[in-house]
Amino acid sequence: MVPPPSFTAQLLNLFAAGLLLISFAMLSQRRTRSLILLFGLQGAILVASTTLVAYSAGLRHLYFSAGLTLVLKVCLLPWILLRLVDRLEAQWDSEPLINIPTTMLIGVGLVIFAFGLAQPISALATTITRNTLGIALAIILLAFVMMITRRKAVTQVMGFLAMENGLFFAATSATYGMPMVVELGIALDVLVGVFILGIFFFQIREQFESLDLQHLENLKEE
Amino acid sequence: MTAAPLVRQAAEVVLAMSLAPLFIGWIAQCRAWLQNRSAPPLLQPWRTLRKLFWKDATLAEHASPLFRLTPYVLFGTMVLAAAIIPTVATNLPFAWVADAIALVGLFATARVFISLAAMDIGTAFGTLGARREMMVGFLAEPALLMVFFNAFLISGSTALPSVVERLAAPPFIIYPSLAFAGVAFVMVLLAENARLPIDNPATHLELTMIHEAMVLEYSARHLALVEWASALKLFNYACLGFALFVPWGLASRDSGPGAVLVAVVALLLKLGAAGAVLALVETVSAKLRIFRAPEFLAMAFLLAVLGLLVHLLLGA
Amino acid sequence: MEMVAAPSLTVLLALVAGWMTLGLAGLIRPHHVGLVGRALFPLGALIGLGVALVGLAALRPDRLAEQLVLPLGLPDLPFHLRLDALSGFFLLLQGAVGAGISIFAAGYFRAGEGTAPGLLCLQYHVFLASMVLVVVADDAYFFMVAWETMALSSYFLVTTQHRIPEIRRAGFLYLLIAHVGAISILLSFGVLQGGSWKFTFDAMRGPTLSPAWATVAFLLALVGFGAKAGLVPLHVWLPEAHPAAPSPVSALMSGLMLKTAVYGVLRVSFDLLHSGLWWWGALVLAIGLFTGLFGVVFAAVQTDMKRLLAYSSIENVGLIFSGIGLAILFRAFDLRLFAALALSAALIHTLNHAFFKSLLFLATGSVLHATGERNLGKLGGLIRRMPWVAVLALVGTLAIAGLPPLNGFVSEWLLLQAFLSTPRIPQPFVNMLIPLGAAALALTAALSAYVMVKFYGVIFLGQPREPALMKAHDAGRLQRLGLVWLAAGCVVLGAFPQLALTATAGITRAAVGDAVRMGSWAFVAPLAPGQASYSGVLLWVGILGVVAVTFVLVRRLYHGRVRRTAPWDCGDPWQTPRMQDTAEGFGQPIRHIFGSAFRIDRELPSPWDSAPRYRVQIEDRIWRALYLPLGRGVQRLADAVAVIQGGRLAIYLLYAFLTLIALLVFVL
């Protein structure tokens, strides 16, 4: 019998499973507000997970990482996005390109793919969280699918942000976080990106009278 | 086989039969409190059953013997399921007759019989209810099986006593796959027992009926047996959930009266909590459109499959 | 001929000769229904029971295989016969189920248009005899002879009502695909002989082929036997041929003939090919699961009762093949106990399906006999006019839906237990894909319950949708006997699954080297007693006991008064039988959820129509995507070749002349 994993490892597995659950929930949500709240929740679990890893492995820089994530992804970004959604009046997303059960099936397929891919890599890593690399990869892929199958611009941005969450989690699980400089740089990029995208949304809505990205298809050679 | 385990088995079944209508009454009370109205008394379902048993049965002219037999079959399968599911004690003699997969099969038998009885009279409501019930059933049953698979993979067996033993054993391990399975199980419980958001147990509008449409033609003792069987079904599902996800407190076959008393108290506490949570979920959800129900159940199914995959990846 | 060394085979040959005699006797007075009905078919049923007993004898655990060589056949290729446990199992199946069908057929056939009953008797018994010979054939030549006889006799049986063009068309399609399959099987045998140029199965068992050639042989056998069994995409003949044939023939085809294809696959993969690659198992598993889902989804939207049962047969064949695929997969990883479990599950499902599918087809035969209707939209409420058929069909419906405590549940339970064992496989990707397979299996099983509720509910329950149905009569005595026999089989196999497991133990020991554990007389515990157990008989006792006790208690404590009145229906006073669900209405949720799987052609009435009409046609996508282009391609090829047929005599003589010149040049 394999000895049961330590309590820390169990908690980390639980957090990872929670992140995966939230990714799936985001894939199936139609309301933009719920998406933003789920994104906030995902950020909160990331904070908890990073703090736990920092505590158990004794790495101080991960505490800063967790703090940065807390400020940015749990407080600042959801607030900006909620205000944006209110002003754009984009509470509801239209039907996604493929219907939701099919999207979920594709999601399960991607999860299997990610898990199968990550198992040999996990064997090489030395962190306490190496088992969760597969889940991190799955979160990235699921977020990508969400970006592909949604029609409104705001939900696509949510997919982009969720993908960034997955990348952060992958970094934590494989190599105990990225160098601080890289992390600060990415955080700044994300923040600026959201501002710029917000400005773009207003432009799109003025030009096409709707945020449905199908209208962007008119911009092509005929 | 001595007589003592059989007596215990019989006592457990009688306990299940008595508690089931009370459980329904408790959920109704919690709902009333949450909705800020005064609650019906806890014993109301028992009074309803008694009233129904005394009435004359009114049957449609062309009702066949299948129609008259179905309430008894429903009651029989639900009582048998109560004997198999560990309510107060595990490892009782009947628990080995059917494992968890056979339990799902027993629920399916009950569902098929009630659907056939609904189609027997040949009214639009009956066939509508039968069609919807089978639609909910064909997705809920695989989801339930997948939830069980999660438990089987962890405990290595499909017999419920072994599963409970393994899950309740001392080193307390958090199993993320069981977390997924738990969410899926609650969704299946809501669907199979005709609770919101799939079906409204208090409605009588054609567009919103599933369970009610099937029992529209039953009256008197037949209706009493059907209602009692439905209450037993919810009770069974609740006990199944406890056995899989919060298995602590169950006595075993040979333990003394002290352990049994502890188990009964634990059961009552768990039922109370479960009833309150169920009432809360029902109060905050709106009923889904009928063709959103397959999506709801597909999500439960996929969650359970996801739990399996997480277990295979994380080894937990 | 060695008479003493092979007693069972000798008895079997005598029984087969008996069938042939009965068939020829039918030709004496071909139009005399009484002789055929009351004498010949019941005798055929008795012979069927004899065949079942021979099969049972061969299943005894200490029996060795018997062999026999008949001097019939070509000068250097005599017929070899062999009776081992696998053959015995299928003989038991054919004999027991065939007996029930023959008794039913005795009461079913009547004089009408189409083939004369005497001729039908000949074709029927030749069909039965050829199926028996297929499972005892021990060389490729005899096997193909018996196989082709089976195909031809069944073709004649399918086209019994040959004056109707749709039936002729269905028969042609059936024969075409049967022959494509036969060519594939022949090629497979050609590869299996591995260079020895001797075509007996003994010679094929000996040498071990290289993996490449073994794969070729396996795939050819899979295609060939799959065409006969009805695996997707070679299934298109099944939904046409089964409804076209008379009901006892449909029962024979679904119950017995599809199983000979299963026998063929088992014989090739577990006996002739000693070892297998793991991906063969994965392939068969995938095809089996896909076929299962395909069959049941299509069955849910049918409006013809026999087409619905035909698609249901496709589904069950898919389940059987998924069990076989699992067994091959486990054997390749040397997990013998689990391979035995999967193989036992597949074999028991084969036996169960033969019983309940035949029962259902025969029940539809009775309904057709009584009402003349096959369309579900014109049936209903028959439980009041045909109580015997309704009760026995209920047993069949519950069995096929996989509900405990009947036999269908046992094989599904065993199959699910086999799926649960898959995480022990060393291959990680396969490990993760197999829970999805279990999910697909669970979905198929649940959908089949849906389909069967639709089938039974629309035909037997509710109110009659046509006034003529009130004149329907119940089944005759011989029909009832056949139905009761098959229903009893379902109940016994459900209550005592140990019987079937003991029967398959010898087969799995020979095939994979292990057998599932036997529980006690009441319990089935295939792996270990604490791991999974099921008791059919105790479940029966439990349910019946509680029902009886409740009934008595309610009557005693309260009363049993009943009042009859009009149905409540929420107080709606104007109800007509047309207000209940049609078959199509009942299948509407499936059509909605799985819409993209079908090719649906709908014509909806508009609100301004004075005579509104609704028309829907649901077609198989595979027919359009695969078969029509294939047919067109073959047609074009044939047109190109037809250029040679110029029509002028001088051209033909020129061909002969040119060939002569060419031969002279090459030889000299």
XYZ file of C-alpha atoms in Angstrom, chain C residues 95-509:
415
model
C -30.707 -25.410 -29.211
C -32.514 -23.875 -26.261
C -33.551 -20.644 -27.970
C -34.199 -22.371 -31.287
C -36.575 -24.799 -29.613
C -38.647 -21.934 -28.224
C -38.736 -20.196 -31.595
C -39.722 -23.404 -33.396
C -42.628 -23.989 -31.064
C -43.788 -20.443 -31.643
C -43.387 -20.801 -35.382
C -45.575 -23.899 -35.255
C -48.454 -21.682 -34.231
C -47.480 -18.690 -36.323
C -47.171 -19.611 -39.962
C -50.315 -19.662 -41.961
C -51.089 -19.864 -45.639
C -50.848 -16.550 -47.352
C -49.038 -14.935 -50.188
C -45.376 -15.569 -50.475
C -43.532 -18.792 -49.918
C -45.520 -21.945 -49.221
C -45.292 -23.192 -45.612
C -43.688 -26.475 -46.642
C -40.901 -24.727 -48.505
C -40.543 -22.413 -45.534
C -40.111 -25.465 -43.312
C -37.235 -26.670 -45.498
C -35.472 -23.300 -45.507
C -36.008 -22.900 -41.765
C -34.529 -26.246 -40.808
C -31.637 -25.913 -43.249
C -30.922 -22.566 -41.585
C -30.908 -24.126 -38.130
C -28.771 -27.038 -39.292
C -26.211 -24.801 -40.974
C -25.849 -22.664 -37.840
C -25.146 -25.764 -35.768
C -22.578 -26.934 -38.295
C -20.841 -23.538 -38.263
C -20.027 -23.851 -34.559
C -18.680 -27.392 -34.833
C -16.689 -26.924 -38.040
C -13.012 -27.579 -37.572
C -11.578 -26.621 -40.932
C -11.874 -23.554 -43.069
C -13.541 -25.308 -45.993
C -16.358 -26.855 -43.974
C -16.774 -23.599 -42.066
C -17.254 -21.628 -45.275
C -19.683 -24.215 -46.662
C -21.790 -24.022 -43.540
C -21.491 -20.212 -43.424
C -22.648 -19.786 -46.996
C -25.523 -22.217 -46.478
C -26.538 -20.131 -43.485
C -26.453 -16.950 -45.564
C -28.389 -18.432 -48.463
C -31.085 -20.108 -46.422
C -31.598 -16.974 -44.389
C -31.844 -14.933 -47.593
C -34.714 -17.107 -48.729
C -36.322 -16.829 -45.346
C -35.996 -13.035 -45.329
C -37.640 -12.786 -48.740
C -40.602 -14.961 -47.764
C -42.978 -12.262 -48.889
C -41.086 -11.769 -52.086
C -43.889 -10.043 -53.923
C -43.220 -6.804 -52.037
C -40.368 -4.790 -53.612
C -39.006 -3.367 -50.331
C -38.535 -6.862 -49.024
C -36.696 -7.962 -52.132
C -34.465 -4.909 -51.810
C -33.769 -5.639 -48.142
C -32.893 -9.236 -48.997
C -30.516 -8.138 -51.733
C -28.713 -5.727 -49.418
C -28.460 -8.459 -46.805
C -26.983 -10.952 -49.241
C -24.541 -8.391 -50.588
C -23.092 -7.492 -47.210
C -23.092 -11.126 -46.113
C -20.921 -11.959 -49.087
C -18.557 -9.060 -48.541
C -18.122 -10.435 -45.034
C -17.637 -13.968 -46.294
C -14.840 -12.877 -48.621
C -13.136 -11.168 -45.712
C -13.450 -14.292 -43.554
C -12.046 -16.420 -46.351
C -9.072 -14.112 -46.736
C -8.546 -14.219 -42.998
C -8.401 -18.010 -43.052
C -6.004 -17.743 -45.934
C -3.647 -15.656 -43.843
C -4.111 -17.837 -40.781
C -2.851 -20.982 -42.427
C 0.549 -19.353 -42.293
C 2.238 -21.087 -45.181
C 1.333 -24.685 -44.354
C -1.411 -24.735 -47.025
C -3.515 -26.985 -44.837
C -6.788 -25.453 -43.909
C -7.793 -27.393 -40.834
C -8.075 -25.377 -37.638
C -5.564 -27.716 -35.995
C -2.997 -26.658 -38.565
C -3.858 -23.015 -37.896
C -3.494 -23.392 -34.158
C 0.019 -24.648 -34.420
C 2.291 -22.012 -35.893
C 2.671 -18.540 -34.456
C 2.369 -15.818 -37.068
C 4.471 -12.677 -37.080
C 2.678 -9.699 -35.484
C 2.066 -8.029 -38.853
C 0.407 -11.069 -40.407
C -1.486 -11.834 -37.221
C -2.829 -8.277 -37.274
C -3.924 -8.677 -40.887
C -5.686 -11.927 -40.082
C -7.366 -10.444 -37.032
C -8.568 -7.341 -38.850
C -9.911 -9.365 -41.756
C -11.750 -11.637 -39.349
C -13.121 -8.622 -37.476
C -14.423 -7.069 -40.687
C -15.886 -10.329 -41.920
C -17.575 -11.402 -38.728
C -18.451 -7.837 -37.888
C -20.403 -7.569 -41.122
C -22.493 -10.519 -40.067
C -22.856 -9.335 -36.492
C -23.844 -5.824 -37.422
C -20.948 -3.673 -36.230
C -20.914 -0.117 -37.451
C -20.355 0.707 -40.354
C -21.370 -2.669 -41.750
C -24.690 -2.634 -39.948
C -26.935 -1.207 -42.678
C -28.478 -4.529 -43.623
C -29.810 -5.238 -40.121
C -32.532 -2.580 -39.883
C -33.765 -3.557 -43.358
C -33.627 -7.333 -43.179
C -35.080 -7.893 -39.709
C -38.355 -6.056 -40.300
C -38.702 -7.624 -43.742
C -38.508 -11.189 -42.488
C -41.372 -12.954 -40.725
C -41.095 -12.659 -36.948
C -39.788 -16.150 -36.105
C -37.117 -15.645 -38.747
C -36.217 -12.232 -37.287
C -35.946 -13.920 -33.910
C -33.676 -16.604 -35.367
C -31.503 -14.019 -37.060
C -31.193 -11.723 -34.057
C -31.018 -14.447 -31.503
C -28.894 -17.078 -33.211
C -27.291 -15.855 -36.395
C -25.631 -12.762 -34.954
C -24.177 -15.044 -32.280
C -22.444 -17.237 -34.841
C -20.498 -14.146 -35.842
C -19.556 -13.645 -32.187
C -18.491 -17.296 -32.139
C -16.324 -16.693 -35.191
C -14.526 -13.739 -33.639
C -13.956 -15.677 -30.409
C -12.684 -18.703 -32.270
C -10.223 -16.651 -34.305
C -8.913 -14.367 -31.572
C -8.786 -16.748 -28.625
C -8.222 -20.099 -30.245
C -6.492 -19.731 -33.597
C -4.407 -16.706 -32.665
C -2.699 -17.536 -29.381
C -1.620 -14.109 -28.340
C -2.821 -10.704 -29.319
C -1.593 -7.151 -29.342
C -3.174 -4.839 -26.830
C -4.314 -2.330 -29.412
C -6.532 -4.981 -31.079
C -8.473 -5.075 -27.848
C -8.661 -1.294 -27.685
C -9.899 -1.170 -31.283
C -12.604 -3.760 -30.730
C -13.611 -2.027 -27.504
C -13.899 1.334 -29.247
C -15.893 -0.088 -32.151
C -18.113 -2.011 -29.751
C -18.911 1.027 -27.617
C -19.557 3.199 -30.654
C -21.842 0.564 -32.147
C -23.686 0.281 -28.842
C -24.354 3.999 -28.582
C -25.218 4.272 -32.265
C -27.696 1.425 -32.109
C -29.539 2.653 -29.062
C -29.735 6.283 -30.190
C -31.247 5.208 -33.489
C -33.584 2.774 -31.797
C -35.004 5.625 -29.743
C -36.377 7.438 -32.799
C -37.922 4.539 -34.727
C -41.626 4.209 -35.388
C -41.651 0.633 -36.673
C -41.531 -1.885 -33.868
C -39.303 -4.389 -35.623
C -36.842 -1.767 -36.804
C -36.605 -0.592 -33.212
C -35.725 -4.117 -32.100
C -33.235 -4.442 -34.963
C -31.365 -1.333 -33.852
C -31.514 -2.642 -30.314
C -29.791 -5.800 -31.568
C -27.056 -3.630 -33.022
C -26.654 -2.028 -29.615
C -26.363 -5.354 -27.829
C -23.876 -6.692 -30.358
C -21.822 -3.590 -29.644
C -21.889 -4.384 -25.929
C -20.823 -7.972 -26.555
C -17.934 -6.819 -28.694
C -16.831 -4.288 -26.098
C -16.606 -7.167 -23.623
C -14.558 -9.151 -26.133
C -12.303 -6.149 -26.709
C -11.699 -5.806 -22.979
C -10.856 -9.492 -22.762
C -8.303 -9.198 -25.566
C -6.850 -6.102 -23.917
C -6.475 -7.787 -20.543
C -5.047 -10.934 -22.069
C -2.376 -8.903 -23.837
C -1.262 -7.520 -20.465
C -1.475 -10.978 -18.900
C -4.189 -9.973 -16.432
C -5.846 -13.347 -16.669
C -8.521 -13.167 -14.024
C -9.859 -9.922 -15.450
C -9.688 -11.253 -18.997
C -11.764 -14.190 -17.827
C -14.228 -11.785 -16.222
C -14.607 -9.734 -19.395
C -14.915 -12.828 -21.563
C -17.508 -14.365 -19.251
C -19.462 -11.131 -19.332
C -19.451 -11.124 -23.152
C -20.491 -14.782 -23.384
C -23.257 -14.459 -20.810
C -24.570 -11.370 -22.546
C -24.638 -13.384 -25.769
C -26.775 -16.041 -24.101
C -29.029 -13.507 -22.411
C -29.534 -11.504 -25.568
C -30.513 -14.620 -27.486
C -33.243 -15.268 -24.941
C -34.735 -11.847 -24.497
C -34.374 -10.577 -28.042
C -36.038 -13.687 -29.430
C -38.780 -13.290 -26.860
C -39.382 -9.709 -27.940
C -39.335 -10.483 -31.650
C -41.795 -13.316 -31.140
C -44.019 -11.035 -29.099
C -44.059 -8.554 -31.966
C -44.900 -11.500 -34.156
C -47.951 -12.212 -32.059
C -48.955 -8.569 -32.215
C -48.515 -8.544 -35.973
C -50.429 -11.777 -36.259
C -53.312 -10.368 -34.239
C -53.506 -6.829 -35.561
C -51.663 -6.736 -38.878
C -49.900 -3.531 -37.778
C -46.184 -2.926 -37.512
C -46.296 0.825 -37.139
C -46.112 1.975 -33.535
C -48.381 4.856 -34.357
C -51.296 2.514 -34.907
C -50.943 0.275 -31.859
C -51.708 0.736 -28.200
C -53.645 -0.685 -25.304
C -53.046 -4.281 -26.260
C -52.510 -5.384 -22.674
C -56.249 -5.732 -22.290
C -56.827 -7.803 -25.415
C -53.607 -9.869 -25.352
C -52.764 -10.402 -21.679
C -50.485 -13.406 -22.154
C -48.344 -11.740 -24.770
C -48.265 -8.524 -22.745
C -47.032 -10.173 -19.542
C -44.396 -12.237 -21.332
C -43.285 -9.230 -23.365
C -42.978 -7.323 -20.077
C -40.502 -9.944 -18.868
C -38.546 -9.501 -22.087
C -38.648 -5.711 -21.845
C -37.414 -5.657 -18.258
C -34.686 -8.139 -19.160
C -33.400 -6.193 -22.133
C -33.440 -2.926 -20.207
C -30.912 -4.478 -17.855
C -33.020 -4.301 -14.713
C -32.378 -6.512 -11.723
C -33.375 -9.203 -10.912
C -33.600 -10.453 -14.505
C -30.812 -11.803 -16.676
C -29.905 -8.697 -18.692
C -28.666 -7.047 -15.526
C -26.256 -9.882 -14.710
C -24.225 -9.520 -17.890
C -24.151 -5.731 -17.612
C -23.029 -6.039 -14.003
C -20.206 -8.377 -14.975
C -19.170 -6.060 -17.791
C -19.089 -3.039 -15.483
C -17.030 -5.028 -12.973
C -14.585 -5.788 -15.777
C -14.351 -2.082 -16.640
C -13.608 -1.257 -13.032
C -10.537 -3.461 -13.134
C -8.883 -1.494 -15.891
C -6.761 0.870 -13.786
C -4.382 -2.014 -13.303
C -3.227 -1.736 -16.895
C 0.343 -0.447 -17.148
C -0.374 1.814 -20.110
C -1.282 5.309 -18.782
C -3.321 6.662 -21.698
C -5.384 3.500 -21.958
C -5.830 3.656 -18.211
C -7.448 7.039 -18.485
C -9.545 6.378 -21.559
C -11.209 3.322 -20.138
C -13.260 5.152 -17.499
C -14.730 7.023 -20.446
C -15.576 3.644 -21.909
C -17.338 2.717 -18.690
C -19.244 5.985 -18.916
C -20.294 5.182 -22.483
C -21.428 1.738 -21.378
C -23.504 3.192 -18.551
C -25.054 5.696 -20.961
C -25.927 2.957 -23.445
C -27.530 0.849 -20.754
C -29.604 3.760 -19.481
C -30.724 4.681 -22.995
C -31.773 1.127 -23.707
C -34.132 1.325 -20.725
C -35.615 4.463 -22.313
C -36.057 2.725 -25.651
C -37.713 -0.299 -24.117
C -40.135 1.769 -22.056
C -41.114 3.438 -25.321
C -41.494 0.072 -27.062
C -43.609 -1.554 -24.387
C -45.584 1.501 -23.414
C -46.639 2.453 -26.925
C -47.625 -1.057 -28.002
C -49.228 -2.551 -24.930
C -50.186 0.297 -22.632
C -52.336 3.325 -22.993
C -55.407 3.426 -25.155
C -55.735 1.841 -28.587
C -54.859 4.319 -31.283
C -56.971 2.579 -33.889
C -60.495 1.234 -33.308
C -59.648 -1.980 -35.162
C -57.302 -2.945 -32.351
C -60.203 -3.844 -30.109
C -60.712 -6.946 -32.226
C -57.221 -8.282 -31.568
C -57.018 -11.809 -30.216
C -54.469 -13.233 -27.849
C -51.764 -15.645 -28.952
C -52.609 -19.286 -29.590
C -51.424 -22.148 -27.383
C -48.292 -23.009 -29.341
C -47.274 -19.350 -29.527
C -47.773 -19.009 -25.809
C -45.641 -22.071 -25.142
C -42.747 -20.654 -27.112
C -42.996 -17.299 -25.344
C -43.244 -18.922 -21.911
C -40.184 -21.065 -22.593
C -38.079 -18.045 -23.482
C -39.413 -15.924 -20.617
C -38.689 -18.743 -18.181
C -35.137 -18.789 -19.511
C -34.788 -15.083 -18.750
C -36.087 -15.510 -15.219
C -33.964 -18.574 -14.414
C -30.796 -17.013 -15.793
C -31.522 -13.908 -13.757
C -32.153 -15.723 -10.502
C -29.293 -18.191 -10.873
C -26.471 -16.476 -12.726
C -24.053 -19.009 -11.293
C -25.332 -21.499 -13.865
C -24.143 -19.331 -16.719
C -20.864 -18.539 -14.972
C -20.131 -22.234 -14.407
C -20.868 -22.873 -18.066
C -18.380 -20.269 -19.200
C -15.647 -21.294 -16.767
C -14.336 -24.028 -19.048
C -14.249 -21.698 -22.010
C -12.326 -18.956 -20.229
C -9.871 -21.459 -18.819
